[in-house]
mmCIF file of C-alpha atoms and ligand atoms in Angstrom:
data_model
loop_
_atom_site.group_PDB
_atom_site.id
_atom_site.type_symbol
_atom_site.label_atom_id
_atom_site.label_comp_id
_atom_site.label_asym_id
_atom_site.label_seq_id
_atom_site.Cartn_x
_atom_site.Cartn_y
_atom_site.Cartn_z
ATOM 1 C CA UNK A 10 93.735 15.463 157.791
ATOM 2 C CA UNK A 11 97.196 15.744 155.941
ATOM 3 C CA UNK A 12 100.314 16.125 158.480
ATOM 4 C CA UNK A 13 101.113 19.780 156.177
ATOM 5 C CA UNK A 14 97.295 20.804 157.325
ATOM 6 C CA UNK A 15 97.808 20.073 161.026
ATOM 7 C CA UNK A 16 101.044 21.402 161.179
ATOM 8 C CA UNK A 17 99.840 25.046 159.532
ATOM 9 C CA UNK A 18 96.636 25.042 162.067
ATOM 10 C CA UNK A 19 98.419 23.929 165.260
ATOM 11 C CA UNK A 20 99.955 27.003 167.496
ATOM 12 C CA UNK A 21 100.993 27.210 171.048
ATOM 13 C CA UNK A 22 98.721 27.797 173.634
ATOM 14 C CA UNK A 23 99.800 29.850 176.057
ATOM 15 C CA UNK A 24 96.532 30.407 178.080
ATOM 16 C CA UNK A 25 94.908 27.285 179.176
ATOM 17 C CA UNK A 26 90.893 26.770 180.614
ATOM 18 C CA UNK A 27 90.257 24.862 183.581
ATOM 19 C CA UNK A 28 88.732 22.259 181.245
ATOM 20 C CA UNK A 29 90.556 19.054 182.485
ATOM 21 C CA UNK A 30 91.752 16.751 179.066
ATOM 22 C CA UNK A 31 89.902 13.460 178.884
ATOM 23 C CA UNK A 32 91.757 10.099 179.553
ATOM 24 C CA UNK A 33 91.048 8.560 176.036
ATOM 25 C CA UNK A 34 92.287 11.750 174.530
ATOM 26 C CA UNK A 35 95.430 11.998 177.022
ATOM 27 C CA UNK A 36 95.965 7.899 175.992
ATOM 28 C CA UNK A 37 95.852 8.645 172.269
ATOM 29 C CA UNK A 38 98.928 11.488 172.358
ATOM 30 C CA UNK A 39 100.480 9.152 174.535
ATOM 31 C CA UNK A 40 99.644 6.141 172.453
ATOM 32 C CA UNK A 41 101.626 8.653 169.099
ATOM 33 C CA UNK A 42 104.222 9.171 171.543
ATOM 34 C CA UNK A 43 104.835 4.805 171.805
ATOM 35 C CA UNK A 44 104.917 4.919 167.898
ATOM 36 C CA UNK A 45 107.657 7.370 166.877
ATOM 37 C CA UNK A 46 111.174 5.999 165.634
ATOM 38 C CA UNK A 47 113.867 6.157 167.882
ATOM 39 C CA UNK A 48 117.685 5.619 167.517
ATOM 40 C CA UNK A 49 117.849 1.494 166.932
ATOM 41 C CA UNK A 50 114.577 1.305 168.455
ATOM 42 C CA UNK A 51 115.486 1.933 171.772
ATOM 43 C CA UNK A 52 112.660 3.482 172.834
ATOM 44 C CA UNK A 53 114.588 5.439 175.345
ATOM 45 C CA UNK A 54 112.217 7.760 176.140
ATOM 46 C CA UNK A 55 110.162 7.941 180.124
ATOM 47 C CA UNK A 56 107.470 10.576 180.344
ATOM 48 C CA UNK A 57 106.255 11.400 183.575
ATOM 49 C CA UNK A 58 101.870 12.763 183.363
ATOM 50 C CA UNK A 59 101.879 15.931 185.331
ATOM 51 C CA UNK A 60 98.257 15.924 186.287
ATOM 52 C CA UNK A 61 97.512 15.859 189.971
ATOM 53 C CA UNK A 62 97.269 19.234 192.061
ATOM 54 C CA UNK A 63 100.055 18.433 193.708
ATOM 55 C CA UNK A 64 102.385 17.534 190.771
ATOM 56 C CA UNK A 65 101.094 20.670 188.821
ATOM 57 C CA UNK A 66 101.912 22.471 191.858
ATOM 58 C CA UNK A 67 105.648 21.301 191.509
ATOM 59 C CA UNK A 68 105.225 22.437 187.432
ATOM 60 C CA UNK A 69 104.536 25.944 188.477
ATOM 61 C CA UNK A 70 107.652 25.996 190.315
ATOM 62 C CA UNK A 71 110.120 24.680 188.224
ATOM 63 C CA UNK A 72 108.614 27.126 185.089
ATOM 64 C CA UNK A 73 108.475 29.987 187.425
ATOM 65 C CA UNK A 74 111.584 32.340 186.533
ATOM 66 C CA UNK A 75 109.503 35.313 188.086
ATOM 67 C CA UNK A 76 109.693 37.324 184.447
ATOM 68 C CA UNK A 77 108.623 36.934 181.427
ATOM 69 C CA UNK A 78 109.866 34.893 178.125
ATOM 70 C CA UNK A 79 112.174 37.154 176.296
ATOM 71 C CA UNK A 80 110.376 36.392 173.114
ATOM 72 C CA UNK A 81 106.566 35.682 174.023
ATOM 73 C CA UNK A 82 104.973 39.336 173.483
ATOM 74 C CA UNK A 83 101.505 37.678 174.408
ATOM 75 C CA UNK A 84 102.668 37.028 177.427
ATOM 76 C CA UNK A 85 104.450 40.216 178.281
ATOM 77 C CA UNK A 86 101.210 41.966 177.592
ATOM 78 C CA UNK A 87 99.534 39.653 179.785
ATOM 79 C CA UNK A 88 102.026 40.505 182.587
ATOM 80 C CA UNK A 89 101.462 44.372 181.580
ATOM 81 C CA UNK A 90 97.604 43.975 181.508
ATOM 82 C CA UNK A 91 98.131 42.574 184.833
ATOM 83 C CA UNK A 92 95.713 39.537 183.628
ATOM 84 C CA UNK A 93 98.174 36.590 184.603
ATOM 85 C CA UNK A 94 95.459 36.068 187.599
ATOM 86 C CA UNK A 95 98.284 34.319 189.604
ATOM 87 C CA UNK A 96 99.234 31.905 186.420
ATOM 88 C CA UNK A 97 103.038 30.675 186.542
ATOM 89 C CA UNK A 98 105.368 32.410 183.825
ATOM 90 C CA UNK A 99 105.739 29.366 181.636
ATOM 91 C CA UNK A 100 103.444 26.886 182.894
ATOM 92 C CA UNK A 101 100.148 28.887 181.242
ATOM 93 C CA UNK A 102 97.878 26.925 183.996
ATOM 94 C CA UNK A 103 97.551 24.227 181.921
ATOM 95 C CA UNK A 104 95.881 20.979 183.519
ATOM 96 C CA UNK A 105 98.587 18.466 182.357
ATOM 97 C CA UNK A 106 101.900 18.406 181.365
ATOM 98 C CA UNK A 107 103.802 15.850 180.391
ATOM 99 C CA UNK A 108 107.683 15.617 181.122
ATOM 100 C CA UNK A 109 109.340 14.093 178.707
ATOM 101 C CA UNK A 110 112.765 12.855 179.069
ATOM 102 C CA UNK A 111 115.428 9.644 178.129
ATOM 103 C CA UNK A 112 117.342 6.965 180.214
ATOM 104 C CA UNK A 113 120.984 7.848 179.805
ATOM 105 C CA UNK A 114 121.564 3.901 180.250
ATOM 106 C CA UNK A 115 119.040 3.320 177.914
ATOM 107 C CA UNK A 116 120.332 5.355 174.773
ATOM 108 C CA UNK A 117 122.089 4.487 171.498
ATOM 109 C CA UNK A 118 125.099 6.102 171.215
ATOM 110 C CA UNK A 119 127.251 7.139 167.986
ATOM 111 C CA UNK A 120 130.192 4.499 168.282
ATOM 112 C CA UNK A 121 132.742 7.197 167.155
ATOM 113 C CA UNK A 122 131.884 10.454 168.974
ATOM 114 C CA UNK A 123 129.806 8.703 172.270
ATOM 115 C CA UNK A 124 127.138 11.466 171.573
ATOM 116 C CA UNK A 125 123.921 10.330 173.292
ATOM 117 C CA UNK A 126 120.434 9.996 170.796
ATOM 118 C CA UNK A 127 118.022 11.238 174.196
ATOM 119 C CA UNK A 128 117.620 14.157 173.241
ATOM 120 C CA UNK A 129 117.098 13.673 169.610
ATOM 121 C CA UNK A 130 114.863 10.606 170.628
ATOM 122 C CA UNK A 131 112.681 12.696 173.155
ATOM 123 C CA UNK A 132 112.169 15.263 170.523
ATOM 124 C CA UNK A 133 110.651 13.202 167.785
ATOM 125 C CA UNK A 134 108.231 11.710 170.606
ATOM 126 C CA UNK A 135 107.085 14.648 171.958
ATOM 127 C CA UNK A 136 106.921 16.086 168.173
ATOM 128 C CA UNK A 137 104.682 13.209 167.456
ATOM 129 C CA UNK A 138 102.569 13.772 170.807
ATOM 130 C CA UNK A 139 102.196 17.214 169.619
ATOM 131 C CA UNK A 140 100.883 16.467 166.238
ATOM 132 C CA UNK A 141 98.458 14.001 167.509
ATOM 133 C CA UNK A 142 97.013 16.680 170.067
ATOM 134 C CA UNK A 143 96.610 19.402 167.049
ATOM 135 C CA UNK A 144 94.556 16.407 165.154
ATOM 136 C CA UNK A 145 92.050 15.511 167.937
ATOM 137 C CA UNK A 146 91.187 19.619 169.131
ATOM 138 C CA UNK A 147 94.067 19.204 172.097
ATOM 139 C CA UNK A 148 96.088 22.847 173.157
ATOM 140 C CA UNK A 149 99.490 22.416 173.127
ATOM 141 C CA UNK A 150 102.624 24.318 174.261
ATOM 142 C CA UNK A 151 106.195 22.600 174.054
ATOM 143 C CA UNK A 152 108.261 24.511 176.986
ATOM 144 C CA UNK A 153 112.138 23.486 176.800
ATOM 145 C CA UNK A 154 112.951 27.108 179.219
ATOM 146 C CA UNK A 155 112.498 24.904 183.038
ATOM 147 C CA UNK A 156 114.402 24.638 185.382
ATOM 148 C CA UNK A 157 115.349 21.089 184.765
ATOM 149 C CA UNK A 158 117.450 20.359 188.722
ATOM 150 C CA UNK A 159 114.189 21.822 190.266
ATOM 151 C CA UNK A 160 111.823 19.697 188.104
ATOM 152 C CA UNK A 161 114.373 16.125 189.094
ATOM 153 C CA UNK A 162 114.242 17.097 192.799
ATOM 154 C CA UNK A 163 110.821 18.420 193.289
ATOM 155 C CA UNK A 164 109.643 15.277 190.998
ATOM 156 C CA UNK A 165 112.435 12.663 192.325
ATOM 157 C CA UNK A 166 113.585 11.132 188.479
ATOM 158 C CA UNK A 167 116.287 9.068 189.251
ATOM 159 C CA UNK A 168 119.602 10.178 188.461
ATOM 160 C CA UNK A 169 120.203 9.018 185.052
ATOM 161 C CA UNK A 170 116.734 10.129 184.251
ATOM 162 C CA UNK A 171 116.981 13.513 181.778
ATOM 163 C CA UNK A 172 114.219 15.876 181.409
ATOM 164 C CA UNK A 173 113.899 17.165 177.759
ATOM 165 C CA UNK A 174 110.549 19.074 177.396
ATOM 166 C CA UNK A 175 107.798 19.638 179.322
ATOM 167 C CA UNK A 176 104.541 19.604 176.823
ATOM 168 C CA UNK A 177 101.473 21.123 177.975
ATOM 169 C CA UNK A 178 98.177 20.080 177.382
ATOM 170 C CA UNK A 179 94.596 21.241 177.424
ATOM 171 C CA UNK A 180 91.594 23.441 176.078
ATOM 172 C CA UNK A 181 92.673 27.466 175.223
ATOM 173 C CA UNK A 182 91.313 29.833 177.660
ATOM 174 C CA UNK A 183 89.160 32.517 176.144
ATOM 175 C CA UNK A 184 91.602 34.856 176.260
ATOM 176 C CA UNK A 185 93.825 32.765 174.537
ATOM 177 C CA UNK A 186 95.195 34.016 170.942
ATOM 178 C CA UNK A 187 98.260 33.146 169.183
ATOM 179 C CA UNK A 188 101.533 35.220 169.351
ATOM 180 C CA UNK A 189 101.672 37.273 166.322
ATOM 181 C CA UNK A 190 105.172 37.736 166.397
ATOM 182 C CA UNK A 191 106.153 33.770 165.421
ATOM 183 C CA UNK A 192 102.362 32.171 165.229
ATOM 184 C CA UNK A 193 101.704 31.546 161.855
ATOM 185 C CA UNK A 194 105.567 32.702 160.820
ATOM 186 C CA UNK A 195 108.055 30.938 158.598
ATOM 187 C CA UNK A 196 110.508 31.529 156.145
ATOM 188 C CA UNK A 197 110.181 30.892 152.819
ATOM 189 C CA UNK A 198 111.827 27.432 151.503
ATOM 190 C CA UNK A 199 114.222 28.844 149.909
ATOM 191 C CA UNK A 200 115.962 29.990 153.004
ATOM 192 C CA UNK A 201 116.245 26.592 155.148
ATOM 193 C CA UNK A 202 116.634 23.925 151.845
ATOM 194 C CA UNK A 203 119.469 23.796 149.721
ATOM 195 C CA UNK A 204 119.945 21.394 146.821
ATOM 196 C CA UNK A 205 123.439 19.595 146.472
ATOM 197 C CA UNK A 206 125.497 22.694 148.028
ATOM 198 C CA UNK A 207 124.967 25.160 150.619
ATOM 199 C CA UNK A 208 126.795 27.590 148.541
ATOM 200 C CA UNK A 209 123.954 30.159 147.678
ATOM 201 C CA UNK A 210 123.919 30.466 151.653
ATOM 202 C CA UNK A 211 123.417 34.937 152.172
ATOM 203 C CA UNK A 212 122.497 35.609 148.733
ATOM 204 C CA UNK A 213 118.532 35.484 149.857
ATOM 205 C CA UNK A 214 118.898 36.938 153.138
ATOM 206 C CA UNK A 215 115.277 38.356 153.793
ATOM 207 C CA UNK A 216 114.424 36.276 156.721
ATOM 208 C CA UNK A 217 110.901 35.825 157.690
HETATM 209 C C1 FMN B 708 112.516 23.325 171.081
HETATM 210 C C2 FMN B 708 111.385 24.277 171.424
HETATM 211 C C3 FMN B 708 111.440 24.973 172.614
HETATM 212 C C4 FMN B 708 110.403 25.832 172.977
HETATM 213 N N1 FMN B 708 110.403 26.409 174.224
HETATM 214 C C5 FMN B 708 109.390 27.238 174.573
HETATM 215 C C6 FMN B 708 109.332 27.774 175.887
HETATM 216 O O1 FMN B 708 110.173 27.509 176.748
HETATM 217 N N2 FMN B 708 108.294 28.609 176.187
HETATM 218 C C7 FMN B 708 107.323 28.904 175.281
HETATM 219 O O2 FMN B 708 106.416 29.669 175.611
HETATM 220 N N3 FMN B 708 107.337 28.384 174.025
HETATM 221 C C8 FMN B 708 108.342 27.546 173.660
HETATM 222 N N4 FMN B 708 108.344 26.971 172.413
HETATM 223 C C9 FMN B 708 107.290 27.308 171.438
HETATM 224 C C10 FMN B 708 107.849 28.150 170.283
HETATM 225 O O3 FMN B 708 108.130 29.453 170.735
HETATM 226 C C11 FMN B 708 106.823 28.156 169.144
HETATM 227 O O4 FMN B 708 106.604 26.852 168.702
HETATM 228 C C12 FMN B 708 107.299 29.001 167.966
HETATM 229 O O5 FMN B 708 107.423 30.357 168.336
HETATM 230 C C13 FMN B 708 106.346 28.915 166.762
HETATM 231 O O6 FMN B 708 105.046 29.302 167.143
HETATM 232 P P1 FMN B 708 103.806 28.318 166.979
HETATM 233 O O7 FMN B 708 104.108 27.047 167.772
HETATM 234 O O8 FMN B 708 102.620 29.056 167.541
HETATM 235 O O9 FMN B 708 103.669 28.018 165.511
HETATM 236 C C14 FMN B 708 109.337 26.061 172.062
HETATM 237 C C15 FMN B 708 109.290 25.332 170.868
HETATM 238 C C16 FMN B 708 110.274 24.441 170.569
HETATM 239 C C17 FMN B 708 110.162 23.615 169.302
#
């Protein structure tokens, strides 16, 4: 399948079944994780597998903000509907996650400003990771809104170990359907490219 197909029929998951992923499928999003470019090659990137009760455990805590995502309406009718069934806020009950985050020692960084490439670099892994689970039938959800102290205590990273994204995993729950509101959303091209100059910036402003 083309990369354009996969990335117009991949959505977040926010409601996972108890259907545990497979090991061959967990090593192949893993396995387009090791394969994505990073700054000079680094590879600075260390992603921890959430997938033991008692890890998953520590998951629900650190995505547990006790309310509901500002801008997930699927998930504040769940909460109104009262059908959570005891699932975490942002953690959807999904039966791995995988923490991504970057070695501060182990990063380039831009010679004139010091700015570090982790972040960058953990994005375009777990990017790739996410891809690769939309092309073999995996759920995904990327969740950047954790409490990133909680998740390095409960989880003990070491120190100069920084926790980017946390990307869920797994099979959608029945009652699983996309959010309307962004699902399935974008703006026209017109509104995000620009050719030479960003001039013509406000003279299309029709958003999505
Ligand atoms: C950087 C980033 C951070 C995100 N953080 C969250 C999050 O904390 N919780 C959540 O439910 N979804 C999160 N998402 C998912 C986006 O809301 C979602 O990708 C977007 O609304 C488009 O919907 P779609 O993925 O179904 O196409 C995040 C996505 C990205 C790329």
């Amino acid at each position: 399948m083309d990369i354009l197909d996969i990335g117009k029929m991949r959505s977040t998951v926010r409601s996972y079944s108890e259907r545990p992923l497979e090991q061959d499928k967990l090593d192949k999003i893993l396995e387009a994780g090791r394969w994505a470019p990073t700054a000079v090659n680094y590879q600075p990137h260390r992603i921890l597998v959430l997938n033991s009760e008692e890890t998953l455990m520590k998951a629900k805590e650190f995505t547990d903000f006790g309310k509901p995502l500002n801008h997930s309406t699927h998930e504040k009718e769940l909460l109104l509907s009262g059908n959570m069934n005891g699932k975490s806020a942002y953690h959807y009950n999904a039966s791995t996650a995988l923490l991504v985050c970057y070695d501060e020692e182990a990063c380039w960084k831009h010679p004139e400003n010091g700015e570090s490439s982790g972040i960058v670099d953990a994005a375009i892994v777990t990017t790739h990771m996410m891809v690769e689970a939309a092309a073999i039938g995996v759920g995904s959800s990327w969740i950047s809104y954790f409490n990133m102290e909680k998740a390095k205590n409960l989880l003990g990273l070491p120190e100069n170990f920084k926790p980017v994204v946390l990307l869920l995993l797994g099979y959608p729950a029945e009652d699983a359907r996309p959010d309307h509101e962004f699902t399935g959303k974008r703006m026209p091209v017109e509104k995000t490219v620009f050719y030479n100059s960003f001039q013509r910036i406000g003279v299309n402003d029709e958003g999505l």
